Amino acid sequence: IKREKVKDLLVTTTFGKEVIVMGWVKTFRNNQFIALNDGSCMANLQVVVDFEQTPDEILKKITTGAALKITGKLVESLGKGQTVEVKASSVEILGESDAEKFPLQPKKHSLEFLREIAHLRFRTNTFNAVFKIRHHLAFAVHQFFHERGFVYLHTPIITASDAEGAGEMFRVTTLDFDKTPRTETGEVNFKEDFFGRSANLTVSGQLEGELGAMALGEIYTFGPTFRAENSNTTRHLAEFWMIEPEVAFADIEDNMNLAEDLLKYVIKHALENCKDELEFLKNRLLEEEKNKPQAERSELNLLEKLHFCLDNNFERLTYTEAIEILKRSKPNQKKQFNYIIDEWGADLQSEHERYLVEKHFKKPVILTNYPADIKSFYMRQNDEEVNGQKTVAAMDILFPGIGEIVGGSQREERLDKLTQRMQDMGIPQDELYWYLDTRRFGSAPHAGFGLGFERLVLFVTGMTNIRDVIPFPRFPKNAEF
Ligand code: ATP
Ligand code: MG
Ligand code: MG
Ligand code: MG
């Protein structure tokens, strides 16, 4: 269907031209002025209706949410804040919208309310901006790796391996169609022999990714990942997207550099390509900050925060150094960071991570060399011990307002060390024979990481709940559409 997009019309100056535009009504004022949005940008096109020439039957159907086809002339606008408008010669109602029932009224709705009508929140400027930025970030991720010669390797969604060993997997089963699909009590019969073994939705593409890296050299995977997280946090989803590069002949240092470069590259890309969207979200956040007490307002606005991240080197330190800092930290009166770690060996809670990033260093932080006991089996054991305890070449990147955004490591390439560790942790080696074969046949140092895509989108958009940066959030008790 031939039509002009609002985005293009708003910057043209070819007045007098006859155009067709289609979109949804945001507002209709004085039986005359339609604010029309077609999703191509956040701005609306003003359409001026000649109410004397337009039948009442049509006029009363121009309601908030309705879809219209407008034919008219592009003219210079005298209204403030816009240069063009369309003088309609005909208005066709494509889809009516009952204004009484349409939940999106021309006013600002809370994110909590919009989450309840997640199927319609796409129509708001906030979500238009968030999902455009999400798109640009995804595009930039692919561009970054492509420019560097990485191969996009599609790792499986259905797999038998459990990389993290955290027991947060969703099991994959089939309906048993040989029998009645439902038992007498109404329960569904499942059978698990489709794959001849139990299978689950992937929690990470890393182990399979390592197979690729140990042949192609540099690969990345970027796909959906599933974790049956029991927690209802603002940082966890049951279905999220993860970016996982894996690089042969690389060590932990290369890994940190790659992750920092990637994060800066995609943030820069968003700043350059999503100006209107970021400006809108920045102002939205500033509005919200006004409701907070002065002391809790952030020092930097969204754009300044993103630029700050580009202009500064991420702080790099070891887990042990971080523990020393946390031990010295004093709980503040607001009890925001009141849980002081006093034991080497404990895993950092998100409030520790945020203390380091937001209060202590005030910039992104890369922590390395974690205690082996709190990290996965595949991470490379360091030569030197701390307090007589083993550490591994792990790295976590912590971001302001987010906490952990990246988790990665140099991998254990020495077969004897790896199998010893698997034995200590009770991980069956026969099931992972294919993984161990990379160490049996031409093992080499290699490293990689996982970047949680939604956490990246959270950071760049300044949103605060991870359910607001993915179009169809999956979390406990929520998988309707
Ligand atoms: P966390 O400590 O926040 O639970 P994790 O250490 O369990 O994260 P990893 O296994 O290291 O996570 O996964 C790599 C990255 O994937 C994390 O750094 C994070 O950005 C992201 N991530 C992990 N779990 C989730 C989740 N449930 N929802 C969204 N993103 C996640
Ligand atoms: Mg976790
Ligand atoms: Mg973690
Ligand atoms: Mg992690």
mmCIF file of N, CA and C in Angstrom, residues 8 12-13 167 235 286 372 384 391 452:
data_model
loop_
_atom_site.group_PDB
_atom_site.id
_atom_site.type_symbol
_atom_site.label_atom_id
_atom_site.label_comp_id
_atom_site.label_asym_id
_atom_site.label_seq_id
_atom_site.Cartn_x
_atom_site.Cartn_y
_atom_site.Cartn_z
ATOM 1 N N ASP A 8 9.451 10.696 7.725
ATOM 2 C CA ASP A 8 9.979 11.379 6.542
ATOM 3 C C ASP A 8 9.248 12.699 6.286
ATOM 4 N N THR A 12 10.337 17.033 5.543
ATOM 5 C CA THR A 12 10.297 17.512 4.159
ATOM 6 C C THR A 12 9.808 18.967 4.102
ATOM 7 N N THR A 13 10.068 19.603 2.992
ATOM 8 C CA THR A 13 9.575 20.970 2.819
ATOM 9 C C THR A 13 8.870 21.112 1.472
ATOM 10 N N GLY A 167 21.072 -25.828 38.048
ATOM 11 C CA GLY A 167 19.769 -26.472 38.204
ATOM 12 C C GLY A 167 18.589 -25.553 37.956
ATOM 13 N N ARG A 235 16.112 -7.721 37.814
ATOM 14 C CA ARG A 235 17.277 -7.988 36.970
ATOM 15 C C ARG A 235 17.242 -9.374 36.331
ATOM 16 N N LEU A 286 14.223 12.418 34.067
ATOM 17 C CA LEU A 286 14.367 13.653 34.852
ATOM 18 C C LEU A 286 13.056 14.003 35.544
ATOM 19 N N ALA A 372 37.614 -20.057 43.578
ATOM 20 C CA ALA A 372 37.167 -21.150 42.707
ATOM 21 C C ALA A 372 35.838 -21.736 43.183
ATOM 22 N N GLU A 384 48.702 -18.841 41.510
ATOM 23 C CA GLU A 384 48.845 -18.393 42.907
ATOM 24 C C GLU A 384 47.519 -18.515 43.661
ATOM 25 N N THR A 391 41.907 -19.767 43.345
ATOM 26 C CA THR A 391 41.100 -18.778 42.624
ATOM 27 C C THR A 391 41.077 -19.148 41.144
ATOM 28 N N GLY A 452 24.539 -10.152 29.260
ATOM 29 C CA GLY A 452 23.076 -10.208 29.289
ATOM 30 C C GLY A 452 22.513 -9.035 28.494
#
